Tab-separated table of C-alpha atoms in Angstrom:
chain	number	residue	atom	x	y	z
A	1	MET	CA	99.058	106.406	91.392
A	2	ASP	CA	100.215	109.348	94.252
A	3	LEU	CA	99.938	112.819	94.193
A	4	GLU	CA	103.278	113.573	93.108
A	5	ARG	CA	103.785	111.062	90.328
A	6	LEU	CA	100.261	113.101	89.080
A	7	LEU	CA	101.490	116.133	89.802
A	8	ILE	CA	105.017	115.247	87.736
A	9	LEU	CA	102.944	114.188	84.942
A	10	SER	CA	101.056	117.466	85.066
A	11	ALA	CA	104.100	119.167	84.867
A	12	ILE	CA	105.453	117.552	82.586
A	13	LEU	CA	102.190	118.105	80.114
A	14	PHE	CA	102.204	122.095	80.696
A	15	CYS	CA	105.310	121.727	80.102
A	16	ILE	CA	105.063	120.351	76.710
A	17	GLY	CA	102.110	122.342	75.511
A	18	LEU	CA	104.155	125.165	76.383
A	19	TYR	CA	106.994	124.333	74.661
A	20	GLY	CA	104.901	123.344	71.737
A	21	THR	CA	103.088	127.317	71.891
A	22	MET	CA	106.539	128.496	71.702
A	23	ALA	CA	108.182	127.063	68.735
A	24	ARG	CA	105.752	126.200	66.005
A	25	ARG	CA	104.362	127.924	63.178
A	26	ASN	CA	101.685	126.029	62.632
A	27	ALA	CA	98.512	127.315	63.994
A	28	ILE	CA	96.816	124.206	64.819
A	29	THR	CA	100.525	123.296	66.127
A	30	VAL	CA	99.698	125.980	68.173
A	31	LEU	CA	96.319	124.919	69.326
A	32	MET	CA	97.074	121.158	70.187
A	33	SER	CA	99.145	122.188	72.407
A	34	LEU	CA	97.470	124.818	74.395
A	35	GLU	CA	94.501	121.983	74.597
A	36	LEU	CA	97.388	119.211	76.087
A	37	MET	CA	98.007	122.300	78.346
A	38	PHE	CA	94.528	122.506	79.419
A	39	ASN	CA	94.999	118.618	80.037
A	40	ALA	CA	97.519	118.286	82.107
A	41	VAL	CA	96.018	121.129	84.037
A	42	ASN	CA	92.679	118.882	84.482
A	43	VAL	CA	95.022	116.330	85.506
A	44	ALA	CA	95.973	118.457	88.508
A	45	MET	CA	92.987	119.665	88.992
A	46	VAL	CA	91.359	116.354	89.198
A	47	ALA	CA	94.553	115.650	91.394
A	48	PHE	CA	94.176	117.538	94.193
A	49	ALA	CA	90.364	116.793	94.064
A	50	LYS	CA	91.044	113.148	95.491
A	51	TYR	CA	94.354	113.273	97.451
A	52	ILE	CA	93.049	117.071	99.167
A	53	VAL	CA	90.741	117.058	101.581
A	54	PRO	CA	90.280	120.573	103.232
A	55	THR	CA	89.222	120.072	107.234
A	56	GLY	CA	86.248	120.998	107.902
A	57	VAL	CA	84.151	119.333	104.874
A	58	GLN	CA	85.122	115.749	105.487
A	59	ASP	CA	81.460	115.767	106.553
A	60	HIS	CA	80.326	117.920	102.866
A	61	LEU	CA	81.012	115.691	100.582
A	62	GLY	CA	79.580	118.123	97.659
A	63	ARG	CA	82.115	120.383	98.985
A	64	LEU	CA	84.766	117.207	98.216
A	65	LEU	CA	84.230	117.539	94.276
A	66	THR	CA	85.056	121.250	93.926
A	67	GLY	CA	88.854	120.741	92.041
A	68	GLN	CA	86.252	117.473	89.622
A	69	MET	CA	83.675	121.317	88.702
A	70	PHE	CA	86.658	123.385	87.911
A	71	VAL	CA	87.664	120.300	85.860
A	72	VAL	CA	83.362	120.256	84.274
A	73	PHE	CA	84.088	124.369	83.393
A	74	ILE	CA	87.812	124.597	82.317
A	75	ILE	CA	87.331	120.867	79.493
A	76	THR	CA	83.429	123.897	78.278
A	77	VAL	CA	85.551	126.364	77.403
A	78	ALA	CA	88.275	124.739	75.952
A	79	ALA	CA	85.702	123.442	73.534
A	80	ALA	CA	84.599	127.274	73.185
A	81	GLU	CA	88.426	127.681	73.255
A	82	ILE	CA	89.293	125.694	70.598
A	83	ALA	CA	86.166	125.889	67.986
A	84	LEU	CA	86.839	130.052	67.759
A	85	GLY	CA	90.903	129.247	67.480
A	86	LEU	CA	90.439	127.023	64.664
A	87	ALA	CA	87.545	129.277	63.436
A	88	ILE	CA	90.184	131.770	62.497
A	89	VAL	CA	93.053	129.666	61.631
A	90	ILE	CA	89.635	128.883	58.519
A	91	ALA	CA	89.069	132.467	58.457
A	92	LEU	CA	93.286	132.957	57.888
A	93	TYR	CA	93.695	130.612	55.399
A	94	ARG	CA	90.287	132.416	53.648
A	95	ASN	CA	91.864	135.918	53.556
A	96	ARG	CA	95.475	134.612	53.373
A	97	GLU	CA	96.247	131.183	52.358
A	98	THR	CA	98.387	130.792	54.611
A	99	VAL	CA	97.587	128.732	58.620
A	100	ASP	CA	101.926	130.146	59.402
A	101	ILE	CA	101.363	133.108	62.731
A	102	THR	CA	104.493	134.348	62.185
A	103	GLU	CA	102.711	135.275	58.146
A	104	ALA	CA	99.704	136.839	60.125
A	105	SER	CA	101.387	139.888	60.693
A	106	LEU	CA	97.769	141.359	60.124
A	107	MET	CA	97.935	143.978	62.787
A	108	ARG	CA	102.128	144.512	62.794
A	109	ARG	CA	103.617	148.136	61.259
B	1	MET	CA	101.736	102.966	81.215
B	2	LEU	CA	99.476	105.197	80.392
B	3	SER	CA	101.872	108.100	82.585
B	4	ALA	CA	104.787	107.032	79.905
B	5	ALA	CA	102.198	106.658	76.573
B	6	GLY	CA	101.007	110.050	78.107
B	7	VAL	CA	104.173	111.928	77.987
B	8	GLY	CA	105.530	109.698	74.848
B	9	GLY	CA	102.407	111.490	72.806
B	10	ALA	CA	102.763	115.152	74.179
B	11	LEU	CA	106.031	114.755	72.872
B	12	GLY	CA	105.119	113.887	69.766
B	13	VAL	CA	102.210	115.977	68.960
B	14	VAL	CA	104.685	118.791	68.822
B	15	LEU	CA	107.454	117.050	67.915
B	16	VAL	CA	106.082	114.851	64.957
B	17	ARG	CA	106.418	117.209	61.285
B	18	ASP	CA	103.110	115.541	60.546
B	19	VAL	CA	100.122	118.423	61.226
B	20	PHE	CA	97.808	115.302	60.730
B	21	ARG	CA	99.749	112.432	62.276
B	22	ALA	CA	99.871	114.968	65.696
B	23	ALA	CA	96.302	115.270	65.772
B	24	LEU	CA	96.229	111.691	65.959
B	25	LEU	CA	99.090	111.816	68.339
B	26	LEU	CA	97.343	113.698	70.401
B	27	VAL	CA	93.878	111.867	70.635
B	28	LEU	CA	95.600	109.116	72.205
B	29	VAL	CA	97.136	111.840	75.093
B	30	PHE	CA	93.866	113.047	75.107
B	31	MET	CA	92.259	109.187	75.640
B	32	THR	CA	95.634	108.663	78.016
B	33	VAL	CA	93.945	111.247	80.114
B	34	ALA	CA	90.642	109.586	80.209
B	35	GLY	CA	92.155	106.689	81.640
B	36	LEU	CA	93.977	108.841	84.795
B	37	PHE	CA	90.811	110.030	85.518
B	38	VAL	CA	89.454	107.339	85.802
B	39	LEU	CA	92.280	105.843	88.572
B	40	MET	CA	91.480	109.014	89.236
B	41	SER	CA	87.909	107.594	90.338
B	42	ALA	CA	86.148	110.632	88.081
B	43	GLU	CA	84.646	108.561	85.930
B	44	PHE	CA	82.084	111.283	85.160
B	45	LEU	CA	85.055	113.320	84.307
B	46	ALA	CA	86.624	110.454	81.667
B	47	VAL	CA	83.224	110.672	80.226
B	48	VAL	CA	82.832	113.289	79.615
B	49	GLN	CA	86.402	114.084	78.128
B	50	LEU	CA	86.148	111.134	75.764
B	51	LEU	CA	82.655	112.404	74.548
B	52	ILE	CA	84.113	116.345	74.024
B	53	TYR	CA	87.826	115.751	73.208
B	54	VAL	CA	88.406	112.681	71.376
B	55	GLY	CA	84.400	112.961	70.188
B	56	ALA	CA	84.266	116.840	69.433
B	57	VAL	CA	87.916	118.321	69.384
B	58	ALA	CA	89.802	115.922	67.524
B	59	ILE	CA	87.243	116.068	64.840
B	60	LEU	CA	87.820	119.655	64.514
B	61	ILE	CA	90.909	119.530	64.291
B	62	VAL	CA	91.077	116.625	62.101
B	63	PHE	CA	88.304	119.271	59.910
B	64	ALA	CA	90.569	121.935	60.139
B	65	ILE	CA	93.933	120.035	58.281
B	66	MET	CA	92.014	119.032	55.738
B	67	LEU	CA	90.846	122.330	54.916
B	68	THR	CA	94.080	124.374	55.000
B	69	ARG	CA	95.608	120.870	53.489
B	70	GLU	CA	96.873	123.009	50.670
B	71	VAL	CA	98.888	125.143	52.582
B	72	GLN	CA	100.270	122.518	54.941
B	73	GLN	CA	103.756	122.208	55.442
B	74	GLY	CA	103.698	120.085	57.570
B	75	ASN	CA	105.126	121.160	61.343
B	76	LEU	CA	108.114	123.871	61.277
B	77	PRO	CA	109.548	125.206	64.134
B	78	ASN	CA	110.025	129.225	64.118
B	79	ARG	CA	113.079	131.382	65.110
B	80	LEU	CA	111.527	131.163	68.728
B	81	GLN	CA	113.673	127.440	69.470
B	82	LEU	CA	115.914	128.835	72.628
B	83	PRO	CA	113.604	130.326	74.490
B	84	ALA	CA	111.328	128.297	73.344
B	85	VAL	CA	113.177	125.203	75.166
B	86	VAL	CA	115.047	127.317	78.137
B	87	LEU	CA	111.595	128.782	79.956
B	88	PRO	CA	108.833	125.213	80.049
B	89	ALA	CA	112.658	123.612	80.857
B	90	LEU	CA	113.082	126.252	83.688
B	91	LEU	CA	108.792	125.584	84.714
B	92	LEU	CA	109.322	122.187	84.328
B	93	ALA	CA	112.156	121.995	87.372
B	94	ALA	CA	110.681	124.677	89.134
B	95	LEU	CA	107.093	122.649	89.682
B	96	ILE	CA	108.619	119.210	89.888
B	97	TYR	CA	110.761	121.064	93.087
B	98	VAL	CA	106.993	123.040	94.403
B	99	ALA	CA	105.492	118.695	94.171
B	100	LEU	CA	108.130	117.110	95.591
B	101	ASP	CA	109.480	119.763	98.542
B	102	THR	CA	105.626	120.473	99.562
B	103	ASP	CA	104.498	118.160	102.832
B	104	TRP	CA	100.527	117.749	100.848
B	105	ASN	CA	100.296	115.554	104.167
B	106	GLN	CA	99.140	118.384	105.950
B	107	GLN	CA	96.012	119.196	108.187
B	108	PRO	CA	95.880	122.697	108.312
B	109	GLY	CA	93.708	123.478	111.404
B	110	LEU	CA	95.196	120.089	113.111
B	111	ASP	CA	97.434	122.437	116.448
B	112	VAL	CA	99.930	120.014	116.917
B	113	ALA	CA	101.028	119.202	120.716
B	114	SER	CA	104.094	121.321	121.449
B	115	THR	CA	106.754	119.082	123.595
B	116	GLY	CA	105.368	119.955	127.078
B	117	GLN	CA	102.122	119.828	126.669
B	118	GLN	CA	102.610	116.359	124.905
B	119	GLN	CA	103.684	115.556	128.660
B	120	LEU	CA	101.753	117.402	129.952
B	121	ILE	CA	98.631	115.303	128.250
B	122	GLN	CA	101.003	112.490	128.630
B	123	GLU	CA	101.479	112.615	132.158
B	124	ARG	CA	97.142	113.570	132.846
B	125	LEU	CA	97.070	109.494	130.443
B	126	ASP	CA	99.308	107.649	131.930
B	127	VAL	CA	98.167	108.709	136.003
B	128	ARG	CA	94.616	106.434	133.952
B	129	GLY	CA	96.400	103.899	132.260
B	130	LEU	CA	94.944	105.291	129.002
B	131	GLY	CA	97.792	103.144	127.062
B	132	TRP	CA	96.183	103.579	123.110
B	133	ALA	CA	95.689	107.529	123.998
B	134	THR	CA	99.135	107.817	125.188
B	135	GLU	CA	100.473	106.079	121.754
B	136	ALA	CA	97.930	108.720	119.912
B	137	VAL	CA	99.730	110.941	121.775
B	138	GLN	CA	103.512	109.962	121.185
B	139	SER	CA	102.944	109.675	117.279
B	140	ASN	CA	101.506	113.250	117.398
B	141	THR	CA	98.023	112.583	116.315
B	142	VAL	CA	96.559	113.577	119.106
B	143	GLY	CA	96.206	118.159	119.330
B	144	GLY	CA	96.214	119.259	122.806
B	145	LEU	CA	95.326	122.531	124.060
B	146	PRO	CA	96.655	124.045	127.822
B	147	ALA	CA	94.116	125.783	129.637
B	148	ASP	CA	96.224	129.008	129.283
B	149	TRP	CA	95.358	128.770	125.396
B	150	GLU	CA	90.840	129.459	126.806
B	151	ASP	CA	90.860	133.450	125.614
B	152	GLY	CA	91.975	133.221	122.695
B	153	VAL	CA	90.805	129.997	121.236
B	154	GLY	CA	87.438	130.353	123.276
B	155	ARG	CA	87.132	133.679	120.904
B	156	HIS	CA	87.868	131.733	117.993
B	157	ILE	CA	85.405	128.993	118.325
B	158	GLN	CA	82.606	131.290	119.225
B	159	GLU	CA	83.575	132.826	115.773
B	160	ARG	CA	82.922	130.060	114.443
B	161	ILE	CA	80.142	129.667	115.662
B	162	ASP	CA	78.481	132.939	114.270
B	163	GLU	CA	79.803	132.947	110.839
B	164	ASN	CA	78.570	128.420	111.103
B	165	LEU	CA	75.072	130.617	112.229
B	166	ALA	CA	75.301	133.067	109.890
B	167	ILE	CA	75.484	130.353	106.944
B	168	ALA	CA	73.339	128.152	108.011
B	169	GLU	CA	70.524	131.566	108.167
B	170	GLU	CA	70.816	132.611	104.962
B	171	HIS	CA	70.430	129.060	103.921
B	172	ARG	CA	67.449	128.305	105.085
B	173	ALA	CA	66.487	131.521	104.258
B	174	ASN	CA	67.057	130.274	100.680
B	175	LEU	CA	64.701	126.895	101.556
B	176	ARG	CA	68.580	124.868	101.696
B	177	THR	CA	67.338	122.726	104.540
B	178	SER	CA	70.060	119.807	104.281
B	179	GLU	CA	73.265	122.713	103.843
B	180	ALA	CA	71.451	124.647	106.627
B	181	ILE	CA	71.278	121.303	108.897
B	182	ASP	CA	75.232	121.132	108.453
B	183	TYR	CA	76.442	124.612	109.420
B	184	GLU	CA	73.098	123.962	112.252
B	185	THR	CA	75.545	120.499	112.881
B	186	ASP	CA	79.245	122.216	112.760
B	187	ALA	CA	77.932	124.948	114.596
B	188	GLN	CA	76.455	122.649	117.488
B	189	ILE	CA	79.576	121.486	117.440
B	190	LEU	CA	81.979	123.786	118.427
B	191	GLN	CA	78.813	125.014	121.316
B	192	ALA	CA	79.772	121.758	122.726
B	193	GLU	CA	83.577	122.372	122.350
B	194	LEU	CA	83.264	125.884	124.019
B	195	ILE	CA	81.236	124.699	126.767
B	196	PHE	CA	84.049	121.752	127.564
B	197	LEU	CA	86.976	124.641	127.125
B	198	GLU	CA	85.420	126.931	130.066
B	199	GLN	CA	84.998	123.752	132.176
B	200	GLY	CA	88.549	123.997	132.295
B	201	ARG	CA	88.539	120.615	130.260
B	202	LEU	CA	90.966	119.653	128.353
B	203	VAL	CA	90.276	119.508	125.689
B	204	ALA	CA	92.092	117.151	122.475
B	205	ARG	CA	90.449	116.516	119.160
B	206	LEU	CA	90.811	113.134	117.445
B	207	HIS	CA	92.994	112.855	114.759
B	208	PRO	CA	90.437	111.455	111.522
B	209	ALA	CA	92.680	107.952	111.510
B	210	PHE	CA	93.469	107.588	115.220
B	211	ALA	CA	89.233	108.439	115.566
B	212	GLU	CA	88.312	105.263	113.204
B	213	GLU	CA	90.976	103.049	115.569
B	214	PHE	CA	88.763	103.595	118.297
B	215	MET	CA	85.462	103.407	116.465
B	216	GLU	CA	86.686	99.894	116.281
B	217	ALA	CA	87.860	98.395	119.786
B	218	THR	CA	84.935	100.801	121.028
B	219	GLU	CA	82.455	98.687	123.242
B	220	PRO	CA	79.053	99.571	123.542
B	221	THR	CA	78.336	102.908	125.663
B	222	PRO	CA	76.055	103.845	128.350
B	223	LEU	CA	75.834	107.371	128.128
B	224	SER	CA	76.540	110.106	130.901
B	225	GLU	CA	72.906	111.418	132.284
B	226	ASP	CA	74.060	115.092	130.763
B	227	LEU	CA	74.907	112.875	127.203
B	228	ILE	CA	71.393	111.731	128.043
B	229	SER	CA	69.897	114.443	128.747
B	230	ALA	CA	71.518	116.888	125.862
B	231	LEU	CA	71.061	113.579	123.221
B	232	ASN	CA	67.225	113.676	123.830
B	233	ALA	CA	66.479	117.730	124.102
B	234	PRO	CA	63.067	119.159	123.239
B	235	ASP	CA	64.673	120.226	120.043
B	236	SER	CA	67.247	117.907	118.563
B	237	PRO	CA	66.195	115.588	116.170
B	238	VAL	CA	66.937	112.342	118.135
B	239	GLN	CA	64.992	111.260	119.832
B	240	ASP	CA	64.886	108.874	123.472
B	241	VAL	CA	68.328	107.696	123.341
B	242	VAL	CA	69.984	105.580	125.641
B	243	GLU	CA	73.625	103.820	124.348
B	244	ILE	CA	75.870	104.824	120.918
B	245	ARG	CA	77.229	101.570	119.298
B	246	PRO	CA	79.780	102.582	117.397
B	247	LYS	CA	81.516	100.501	114.023
B	248	VAL	CA	78.224	98.250	113.859
B	249	GLN	CA	78.796	98.659	110.261
B	250	GLU	CA	81.170	100.859	108.735
B	251	ASP	CA	81.127	103.847	109.478
B	252	ARG	CA	77.596	104.702	111.118
B	253	TRP	CA	77.261	104.277	114.126
B	254	TRP	CA	73.772	103.960	115.979
B	255	LEU	CA	72.094	104.997	118.623
B	256	VAL	CA	69.943	102.450	121.029
B	257	GLY	CA	66.920	103.214	122.597
B	258	SER	CA	65.897	102.514	125.610
B	259	ASP	CA	63.772	99.620	124.410
B	260	GLY	CA	67.401	97.474	123.449
B	261	ASP	CA	65.650	98.990	119.317
B	262	LEU	CA	68.194	100.320	116.930
B	263	LYS	CA	66.313	104.567	116.035
B	264	TYR	CA	69.304	106.107	114.706
B	265	SER	CA	71.978	106.174	112.527
B	266	VAL	CA	74.541	108.153	112.779
B	267	VAL	CA	77.746	109.724	110.367
B	268	PRO	CA	80.336	110.930	112.758
B	269	GLY	CA	82.035	113.689	111.197
B	270	GLU	CA	84.943	116.472	111.856
B	271	ALA	CA	85.063	116.052	115.787
B	272	THR	CA	84.255	112.210	115.698
B	273	GLY	CA	84.814	112.587	119.737
B	274	ILE	CA	86.451	114.772	122.420
B	275	LEU	CA	88.454	113.931	124.827
B	276	SER	CA	87.904	115.474	127.885
B	277	VAL	CA	89.841	114.600	131.831
B	278	ASP	CA	87.573	115.332	134.946
B	279	GLY	CA	88.990	115.086	138.605
B	280	GLN	CA	86.930	111.721	138.063
B	281	SER	CA	87.905	109.514	135.162
B	282	VAL	CA	88.918	109.428	130.721
B	283	SER	CA	86.059	109.434	128.204
B	284	VAL	CA	85.625	109.545	125.202
B	285	GLU	CA	82.277	110.780	124.515
B	286	ASN	CA	80.630	111.368	121.356
B	287	PHE	CA	78.260	114.396	119.904
B	288	PRO	CA	74.524	115.066	120.769
B	289	VAL	CA	73.568	115.138	117.205
B	290	LEU	CA	75.815	114.771	114.318
B	291	ASN	CA	74.609	113.851	110.881
B	292	VAL	CA	71.443	111.914	111.517
B	293	PHE	CA	69.879	109.329	108.964
B	294	GLU	CA	66.749	107.782	109.932
B	295	GLY	CA	67.023	104.498	110.337
B	296	ARG	CA	65.974	103.549	107.069
B	297	TYR	CA	67.911	104.845	105.336
B	298	GLU	CA	71.097	102.844	106.539
B	299	GLY	CA	73.311	101.159	104.411
B	300	ALA	CA	72.588	102.993	101.680
B	301	GLU	CA	75.056	105.377	100.047
B	302	GLU	CA	75.622	109.080	100.625
B	303	ARG	CA	76.732	110.351	97.486
B	304	THR	CA	76.046	113.782	95.939
B	305	GLY	CA	77.025	113.302	92.183
B	306	ILE	CA	78.328	116.411	89.989
B	307	GLY	CA	74.997	116.448	88.055
B	308	ASP	CA	74.017	117.586	91.177
B	309	LEU	CA	75.805	119.612	91.813
B	310	LEU	CA	75.639	122.162	88.483
B	311	ILE	CA	72.660	122.550	88.812
B	312	ASN	CA	72.854	123.248	93.096
B	313	ASP	CA	75.712	125.027	94.701
B	314	TYR	CA	77.799	125.774	90.762
B	315	VAL	CA	73.989	127.249	88.929
B	316	LEU	CA	76.088	130.758	87.888
B	317	PRO	CA	79.234	129.202	86.618
B	318	PHE	CA	77.101	127.056	84.507
B	319	GLU	CA	74.875	129.308	83.478
B	320	VAL	CA	78.267	131.637	82.206
B	321	ALA	CA	79.400	128.518	80.515
B	322	ALA	CA	76.534	127.827	78.317
B	323	VAL	CA	76.480	131.530	77.291
B	324	LEU	CA	79.880	131.191	76.687
B	325	LEU	CA	79.521	128.109	74.245
B	326	LEU	CA	76.028	130.047	72.379
B	327	ALA	CA	78.322	133.440	72.218
B	328	THR	CA	81.404	131.144	70.532
B	329	ILE	CA	79.022	128.879	67.969
B	330	ILE	CA	77.726	132.267	66.670
B	331	GLY	CA	81.162	134.469	67.468
B	332	ALA	CA	82.764	130.859	65.143
B	333	LEU	CA	79.571	131.387	62.214
B	334	VAL	CA	80.350	136.000	61.980
B	335	ILE	CA	84.469	135.010	61.530
B	336	THR	CA	83.452	131.829	59.172
B	337	ARG	CA	81.254	133.295	56.723
B	338	ASP	CA	81.643	133.936	52.887
B	339	ARG	CA	81.642	137.171	52.769
């Protein structure tokens, strides 16, 4: 479980998420793929926080947790994002009876 | 194991046709990521991950799938198939290349001596029969600074001292005493380094791994007159110290008083030791004041929790996140409300 393996895992997760966001029509699947990407970034953040210690800060333990602090905020933002995203999906469904984002072309001329 | 489950689950999320099954696979991915967090000793984050993702986000997604059930036609692809495969594949290749190609073990700020400098250091050390130090030089673990670097290096060190003192002052003004002491300590260490440099001595910063070895191997070190007076200066946090015992207990050093008893327990910081070479002798001396803990703290684990950080260093992002969540709640209500 060293840094390179974690980074590669994170890259694979991120790219699968990216594929999902780009290639799927179902809005809910797109949101789930977004969550995958968030998780990939979180894994990378925690891995860096664990394995990479900037020289000169070893004596200040608080600064060693910077990566984990980032993850806390990313999780918060991801939760907010999924809540809003699903609210939009529900609104879309109510107004247009669809969850297909290729048909959600209200703003297209 | 976990990684394979995570990748398999993630593939399932984007490839399985049934959206509900995809959601369940997503929960699997969240759990494997939580497992990875535990393995990376980030237990708090693992718990948060389980609570928020598995608990809240998964439920939200399942609800959304249920509510929009009538129009669910499964997980259809759109017309972007080709670019959607090619682009992530390219990105993946680039990321893996970067992850494997980068040397993650480098120590920024640790100047590895060039071959000529190494020879110089080695010659001086060989004369005094210091085998361990010679080995350290050979294996590049000691960076040396020759005399003609003094000007540039001295200026650099002075800048860092000023910087540290300014930050310490700011912390003091805001009543964050422990942070202020940290920075003042750094400044003190650098000051001592500067003095060594100005005296024309060879200064080498010990590599952390090497320093550890030294601490295990060393006998109790009686202090030189200079160091005793520096250590016991009137404004110093330690008083009446005559001897240092390295590595008596875990990563602590003990400072022993004139009555032979342990007086302070010291945690050596970054500049664990300075190797000084003068005309007469070679000695490894530690610096007067590193992080000093009174005797009563000895043995207690010093650990800063995420919770402490949230309400100290990261209070502004914390507030912003709180406001963001509030805005999200209101926004979600507005979007989904009945007209």
